[in-house]
Amino acid sequence: MKILLYAINFAPELTGVGKYMGDMAERLAASGHEVRVVTAPPYYPDWRVRAGFRAFWYSREKWRGVSVWRAPLYVPSRPTGLTRLVHLGSFAITSLPLLLRQAFWQPDVVFVVEPPLFCSPAALVLAKLVGARSWLHVQDFEVDACFELNVLRGDRLKKIVLGFESWLLSKFDRVSSISTAMVRLARSKVAGLTEVSPLPNWVDLAKIQPLNRPSCFREELGISEDQIVALYSGNMGIKHGLDTLADAIVLLHEHPNLTFVLSGTGVAREKLMLRCQGFANVRFIDLQPEEKLGELLGLADIHLLPQMAGAADFMLPSKLTGMLASGRPVVTTALLTTDLGRLVQGLGVVVEPENPKALSVAILELAADADRRKRLGSAARAFAEANLGHETVLCAFERDLSALVQPRERSNSTASP
């Protein structure tokens, strides 16, 4: 099978969506499929093109049996609603020649990841040109989230953009998303849309396991073994409720047995560092490479997963899978009626979003109860093993791909003399 993956983020050496796309491409290539990727230079979550890549040049590389084609794009240093639109639009335009070039390759499936919505029309055109099946995977309903969080404003603009999104959804052969609520939301956007399936984020359970010893990061950061570590690890963006986390840290910054470790990069990091300046129990470290991720997640006694109110049903943080696999409890800010709240309930603690006092109380109560931390952490690991394993999710995805292509293969066979 020839499979074309079309996504703005493809950075296998990092974490998050770029890493998931790398896992997907590597697995499909290892299974004997021909895989090509049309993407951008890696820039996320720093919002800066990584060393070794160039923002304004086309490039091509071979990675673990996968052909990777990269198109230039505009990367704003301080993304806003307007500059994000320009950023996404620039990739949609510059990637178009690379995408259309794949028509000569004749892919069987065109798999496009949203965001960005901008790329979906070109993916549909390519699929139509070559008779390929089209699959849209929604990692975030970013349009809904942007309006909910007031990154974009205006009833008229919202009606136009959401109408365009619904029309696009109706044109794909299959649509998938990462959570039950997001699958339900996709179905609600298009009357009669039935080919919507869950494709959850996954985690490599062999690489991320509960540590039965102190993490090497304790020594590196000078954190004694009697300290309870509350860890935030991941992108520091505007959708992640970091103001609430900062307020909670202010309330707890003099607690003698609690240390906060904040690992990651993003547009909100500088503001977070200013809020925590001078606090002896707060450490900032950079986003860690894949080979050190297990040690970093194992540093936590408690994982922190703040989210802004209104965002939890439009996105499910990709960082959650690693947290659960590490066998440590999660404290998240979400409503219990959201997918995030329902998922974390029983695997950690769910508190009201944008309520620093409630978050600080939850952290303190969990820090003081080692038995509860152990019980919740064990439940988190068991859930990851049963539902989020790399092999489990990707095997099911490969079966769905084959089922999607089979009608086309039967049609071609019937048409042959």
XYZ file of N, CA, C and O in Angstrom, residues 208-334:
508
model
N 8.654 3.924 28.307
C 8.182 4.674 29.472
C 7.531 3.691 30.435
O 6.451 3.159 30.169
N 8.218 3.442 31.526
C 7.738 2.504 32.536
C 7.902 3.128 33.915
O 8.720 4.031 34.111
N 7.122 2.665 34.893
C 7.301 3.171 36.261
C 8.717 2.879 36.761
O 9.198 1.752 36.648
N 9.379 3.899 37.276
C 10.722 3.706 37.825
C 10.631 3.122 39.226
O 9.818 3.570 40.039
N 11.474 2.148 39.518
C 11.526 1.576 40.868
C 12.748 2.078 41.629
O 13.217 1.457 42.575
N 13.254 3.212 41.194
C 14.426 3.860 41.800
C 14.285 5.366 41.569
O 13.478 5.799 40.744
N 15.074 6.185 42.264
C 15.004 7.629 42.015
C 15.457 7.975 40.593
O 16.410 7.396 40.078
N 14.779 8.900 39.979
C 15.171 9.366 38.646
C 16.518 10.080 38.706
O 16.845 10.751 39.696
N 17.290 9.942 37.624
C 18.585 10.625 37.556
C 18.426 12.146 37.605
O 19.366 12.866 37.957
N 17.233 12.642 37.289
C 17.018 14.093 37.321
C 17.026 14.638 38.745
O 17.271 15.836 38.944
N 16.748 13.797 39.738
C 16.814 14.290 41.120
C 18.227 14.779 41.446
O 18.413 15.874 41.998
N 19.218 13.970 41.085
C 20.599 14.373 41.355
C 20.994 15.566 40.493
O 21.631 16.513 40.972
N 20.613 15.552 39.209
C 20.967 16.650 38.311
C 20.399 17.979 38.782
O 21.047 19.026 38.644
N 19.188 17.946 39.347
C 18.524 19.182 39.767
C 18.712 19.482 41.246
O 18.197 20.489 41.745
N 19.413 18.604 41.936
C 19.655 18.835 43.352
C 18.408 18.706 44.212
O 18.220 19.471 45.175
N 17.568 17.728 43.895
C 16.319 17.522 44.637
C 16.490 16.294 45.526
O 16.748 15.197 45.036
N 16.353 16.453 46.817
C 16.550 15.344 47.748
C 15.425 14.331 47.612
O 14.322 14.644 47.144
N 15.690 13.109 48.065
C 14.717 12.024 47.900
C 13.477 12.210 48.765
O 12.431 11.595 48.484
N 13.558 13.047 49.797
C 12.382 13.237 50.645
C 11.433 14.311 50.105
O 10.349 14.516 50.649
N 11.823 14.978 49.018
C 10.964 15.994 48.412
C 9.918 15.345 47.495
O 10.219 14.403 46.762
N 8.698 15.846 47.541
C 7.644 15.440 46.617
C 7.744 16.336 45.383
O 7.689 17.565 45.497
N 7.895 15.726 44.218
C 8.064 16.477 42.980
C 6.741 16.537 42.226
O 6.144 15.501 41.905
N 6.287 17.754 41.960
C 5.125 17.986 41.103
C 5.663 18.466 39.752
O 6.290 19.524 39.676
N 5.419 17.685 38.709
C 6.051 17.912 37.408
C 5.049 18.370 36.355
O 3.997 17.745 36.175
N 5.393 19.465 35.664
C 4.709 19.820 34.420
C 5.701 19.618 33.291
O 6.795 20.202 33.301
N 5.332 18.816 32.307
C 6.224 18.540 31.185
C 5.446 18.646 29.880
O 4.448 17.944 29.690
N 5.890 19.527 28.981
C 5.226 19.645 27.693
C 5.222 21.060 27.179
O 5.931 21.943 27.699
N 4.431 21.285 26.163
C 4.346 22.605 25.559
C 3.769 23.611 26.548
O 2.841 23.321 27.291
N 4.349 24.801 26.542
C 3.870 25.887 27.394
C 3.177 26.912 26.501
O 3.758 27.933 26.119
N 1.936 26.600 26.130
C 1.180 27.436 25.210
C -0.001 28.102 25.877
O -0.292 27.883 27.061
N -0.732 28.879 25.093
C -1.812 29.675 25.655
C -3.020 28.836 26.038
O -3.875 29.282 26.801
N -3.121 27.620 25.510
C -4.299 26.783 25.774
C -4.135 25.908 27.015
O -5.027 25.146 27.345
N -2.988 26.027 27.689
C -2.647 25.013 28.680
C -2.849 25.426 30.130
O -2.379 24.738 31.039
N -3.531 26.533 30.363
C -3.907 26.878 31.732
C -2.741 27.169 32.646
O -2.822 26.926 33.855
N -1.663 27.723 32.106
C -0.469 27.923 32.914
C -0.600 29.092 33.885
O 0.131 29.153 34.875
N -1.518 30.025 33.633
C -1.765 31.086 34.616
C -2.304 30.480 35.908
O -1.926 30.892 37.015
N -3.200 29.504 35.776
C -3.740 28.829 36.959
C -2.638 28.076 37.700
O -2.568 28.108 38.938
N -1.767 27.410 36.943
C -0.651 26.701 37.570
C 0.271 27.674 38.292
O 0.708 27.413 39.421
N 0.569 28.808 37.657
C 1.433 29.803 38.290
C 0.818 30.313 39.592
O 1.518 30.464 40.609
N -0.480 30.572 39.580
C -1.150 31.041 40.800
C -1.080 29.984 41.902
O -0.895 30.315 43.085
N -1.228 28.709 41.537
C -1.139 27.633 42.528
C 0.273 27.537 43.098
O 0.456 27.302 44.300
N 1.280 27.715 42.233
C 2.667 27.666 42.702
C 2.940 28.813 43.672
O 3.633 28.631 44.693
N 2.386 29.988 43.391
C 2.540 31.122 44.311
C 1.992 30.761 45.689
O 2.603 31.073 46.723
N 0.858 30.081 45.721
C 0.259 29.686 46.990
C 1.106 28.656 47.733
O 1.042 28.564 48.968
N 1.901 27.883 46.984
C 2.644 26.760 47.587
C 4.157 26.971 47.576
O 4.890 26.038 47.931
N 4.626 28.140 47.224
C 6.061 28.287 46.984
C 6.904 28.202 48.253
O 8.127 28.011 48.175
N 6.287 28.294 49.419
C 7.043 28.175 50.666
C 6.831 26.828 51.356
O 7.300 26.618 52.467
N 6.141 25.910 50.659
C 5.901 24.607 51.278
C 7.227 23.843 51.357
O 7.929 23.672 50.358
N 7.618 23.348 52.541
C 8.973 22.807 52.723
C 9.244 21.482 52.019
O 10.412 21.169 51.738
N 8.230 20.675 51.746
C 8.465 19.332 51.212
C 8.015 19.167 49.769
O 7.863 18.048 49.292
N 7.782 20.277 49.064
C 7.229 20.224 47.725
C 8.125 20.989 46.749
O 8.488 22.137 46.997
N 8.496 20.314 45.663
C 9.306 20.944 44.615
C 8.564 20.853 43.285
O 8.081 19.782 42.911
N 8.490 21.968 42.576
C 7.878 22.009 41.252
C 8.978 21.975 40.193
O 9.935 22.756 40.254
N 8.833 21.072 39.225
C 9.727 21.024 38.068
C 8.890 21.294 36.837
O 7.906 20.587 36.575
N 9.263 22.319 36.083
C 8.512 22.751 34.908
C 9.414 22.581 33.699
O 10.407 23.293 33.538
N 9.074 21.612 32.866
C 9.918 21.243 31.724
C 9.177 21.513 30.424
O 8.066 21.012 30.226
N 9.789 22.278 29.535
C 9.160 22.520 28.244
C 9.483 23.891 27.706
O 10.185 24.690 28.328
N 8.955 24.169 26.541
C 9.124 25.455 25.901
C 7.783 25.877 25.315
O 6.851 25.083 25.217
N 7.697 27.128 24.921
C 6.470 27.631 24.340
C 6.305 29.105 24.637
O 7.093 29.713 25.386
N 5.262 29.688 24.074
C 5.089 31.131 24.153
C 4.795 31.613 25.570
O 5.000 32.789 25.876
N 4.311 30.749 26.453
C 3.959 31.165 27.812
C 5.085 30.918 28.815
O 4.942 31.275 29.990
N 6.203 30.345 28.370
C 7.267 30.001 29.331
C 7.853 31.243 30.003
O 8.077 31.250 31.218
N 8.122 32.272 29.228
C 8.748 33.466 29.795
C 7.885 34.076 30.891
O 8.374 34.455 31.961
N 6.582 34.153 30.634
C 5.671 34.708 31.628
C 5.632 33.832 32.876
O 5.607 34.334 34.009
N 5.645 32.519 32.680
C 5.635 31.599 33.809
C 6.908 31.739 34.646
O 6.857 31.712 35.883
N 8.035 31.917 33.986
C 9.297 32.083 34.703
C 9.293 33.372 35.525
O 9.792 33.399 36.663
N 8.712 34.431 34.978
C 8.632 35.695 35.717
C 7.763 35.546 36.956
O 8.085 36.079 38.024
N 6.655 34.803 36.826
C 5.761 34.604 37.968
C 6.445 33.814 39.080
O 6.125 33.987 40.258
N 7.356 32.918 38.706
C 7.989 32.031 39.692
C 9.404 32.487 40.075
O 10.117 31.750 40.771
N 9.782 33.654 39.629
C 11.146 34.142 39.880
C 11.407 34.257 41.385
O 10.614 34.818 42.138
N 12.520 33.693 41.815
C 12.914 33.786 43.213
C 12.366 32.694 44.100
O 12.708 32.630 45.292
N 11.543 31.805 43.558
C 10.990 30.712 44.364
C 12.013 29.577 44.440
O 12.410 29.010 43.420
N 12.414 29.216 45.660
C 13.464 28.209 45.841
C 12.997 26.808 45.471
O 13.831 25.934 45.183
N 11.698 26.577 45.490
C 11.209 25.210 45.231
C 10.692 25.039 43.801
O 9.882 24.150 43.536
N 11.141 25.860 42.876
C 10.734 25.759 41.472
C 11.971 25.617 40.597
O 12.926 26.388 40.734
N 11.964 24.611 39.708
C 13.056 24.408 38.750
C 12.479 24.435 37.331
O 11.459 23.790 37.059
N 13.139 25.145 36.441
C 12.788 25.133 35.020
C 13.863 24.381 34.247
O 15.063 24.630 34.441
N 13.450 23.460 33.393
C 14.382 22.771 32.514
C 13.781 22.715 31.116
O 12.573 22.856 30.937
N 14.643 22.506 30.134
C 14.175 22.455 28.754
C 13.435 21.153 28.473
O 13.545 20.176 29.225
N 12.703 21.149 27.362
C 12.073 19.927 26.884
C 13.146 18.871 26.655
O 14.196 19.164 26.074
N 12.909 17.663 27.100
C 13.916 16.623 27.044
C 13.758 15.749 25.799
O 12.650 15.539 25.309
N 14.878 15.224 25.261
C 14.794 14.330 24.102
C 14.125 13.015 24.455
O 13.979 12.656 25.637
N 13.744 12.283 23.417
C 12.986 11.050 23.598
C 13.685 10.063 24.530
O 13.050 9.429 25.378
N 15.014 9.940 24.391
C 15.727 8.933 25.175
C 15.755 9.243 26.680
O 16.053 8.375 27.495
N 15.438 10.489 27.072
C 15.421 10.847 28.489
C 14.007 11.054 29.026
O 13.829 11.407 30.186
N 13.008 10.831 28.166
C 11.634 11.113 28.571
C 11.180 10.209 29.712
O 10.488 10.655 30.633
N 11.554 8.937 29.676
C 11.170 8.026 30.743
C 11.728 8.457 32.090
O 11.025 8.394 33.116
N 12.975 8.909 32.114
C 13.589 9.392 33.352
C 12.891 10.658 33.840
O 12.672 10.831 35.040
N 12.552 11.547 32.901
C 11.885 12.789 33.297
C 10.515 12.502 33.896
O 10.184 13.008 34.975
N 9.711 11.687 33.222
C 8.375 11.403 33.732
C 8.430 10.621 35.038
O 7.556 10.757 35.894
N 9.475 9.800 35.188
C 9.662 9.057 36.432
C 10.117 9.933 37.584
O 10.095 9.501 38.741
N 10.553 11.161 37.287
C 10.910 12.106 38.347
C 9.691 12.510 39.162
O 9.780 12.808 40.351
N 8.532 12.515 38.527
C 7.312 13.018 39.163
C 6.808 12.090 40.255
O 6.781 10.868 40.092
N 6.394 12.679 41.349
C 5.502 12.008 42.287
C 4.064 12.336 41.912
O 3.156 11.538 42.143
N 3.902 13.519 41.316
C 2.591 13.997 40.863
C 2.785 14.673 39.515
O 3.678 15.525 39.362
N 1.969 14.314 38.525
C 1.980 15.019 37.242
C 0.941 16.130 37.262
O -0.168 15.953 37.777
N 1.297 17.270 36.672
C 0.398 18.419 36.596
C -0.084 18.597 35.161
O 0.728 18.670 34.234
N -1.404 18.685 34.991
C -1.978 18.827 33.652
C -3.068 19.905 33.684
O -4.259 19.618 33.626
N -2.656 21.182 33.767
C -3.657 22.249 33.737
C -4.202 22.453 32.337
O -3.493 22.277 31.343
N -5.482 22.790 32.241
C -6.134 23.127 30.982
C -7.057 24.315 31.214
O -7.643 24.449 32.291
N -7.189 25.163 30.211
C -8.131 26.274 30.320
C -9.559 25.764 30.213
O -9.834 24.793 29.501
N -10.462 26.411 30.914
C -11.878 26.074 30.806
C -12.329 26.285 29.368
O -11.955 27.241 28.713
N -13.113 25.348 28.866
C -13.614 25.467 27.507
C -12.787 24.758 26.467
O -13.215 24.601 25.332
N -11.576 24.304 26.839
C -10.701 23.672 25.847
C -10.736 22.154 25.891
O -10.374 21.494 24.925
N -11.196 21.579 26.997
C -10.991 20.151 27.234
C -11.749 19.237 26.289
O -11.344 18.094 26.091
N -12.861 19.696 25.701
C -13.588 18.838 24.773
C -13.165 19.060 23.324
O -13.643 18.374 22.420
N -12.298 20.040 23.080
C -11.808 20.293 21.735
C -10.421 19.718 21.513
O -9.912 19.696 20.393
N -9.786 19.264 22.592
C -8.441 18.695 22.489
C -8.201 17.803 23.701
O -8.761 18.019 24.774
N -7.374 16.785 23.512
C -6.971 15.920 24.610
C -5.449 15.934 24.608
O -4.830 15.489 23.638
N -4.821 16.479 25.647
C -3.372 16.706 25.606
C -2.588 15.432 25.309
O -2.759 14.406 25.978
N -1.708 15.503 24.318
C -0.923 14.328 23.939
C 0.029 13.907 25.054
O 0.392 12.733 25.152
N 0.408 14.857 25.902
C 1.331 14.538 26.999
C 0.722 13.576 28.019
O 1.451 12.931 28.778
N -0.598 13.445 28.039
C -1.259 12.615 29.041
C -0.858 11.144 28.929
O -0.736 10.450 29.945
N -0.638 10.647 27.714
C -0.319 9.229 27.556
C 0.965 8.853 28.292
O 1.030 7.817 28.950
N 1.991 9.689 28.167
C 3.244 9.415 28.868
C 3.094 9.500 30.372
O 3.693 8.711 31.122
N 2.298 10.450 30.835
C 2.051 10.576 32.271
C 1.439 9.296 32.829
O 1.880 8.779 33.862
N 0.418 8.791 32.145
C -0.245 7.579 32.624
C 0.699 6.383 32.572
O 0.735 5.562 33.493
N 1.476 6.282 31.489
C 2.396 5.146 31.350
C 3.474 5.149 32.422
O 3.999 4.087 32.779
N 3.820 6.324 32.938
C 4.881 6.407 33.950
C 4.439 5.874 35.303
O 5.265 5.727 36.215
N 3.149 5.586 35.453
C 2.672 5.031 36.717
C 2.637 6.031 37.848
O 2.812 5.669 39.014
N 2.386 7.298 37.509
C 2.280 8.353 38.512
C 0.914 9.028 38.371
O 0.385 9.151 37.266
N 0.310 9.485 39.469
C -1.015 10.108 39.388
C -0.958 11.480 38.724
O 0.063 12.170 38.761
N -2.074 11.867 38.138
C -2.201 13.137 37.423
C -3.184 14.030 38.168
O -4.246 13.573 38.603
N -2.830 15.304 38.302
C -3.784 16.312 38.767
C -4.093 17.208 37.582
O -3.191 17.831 37.013
N -5.352 17.248 37.183
C -5.742 18.051 36.020
C -6.851 19.014 36.387
O -7.624 18.777 37.322
N -6.928 20.112 35.640
C -8.006 21.082 35.806
C -8.971 20.895 34.647
O -8.674 21.253 33.512
N -10.121 20.314 34.921
C -11.114 20.038 33.879
C -12.454 19.759 34.544
O -12.519 19.380 35.723
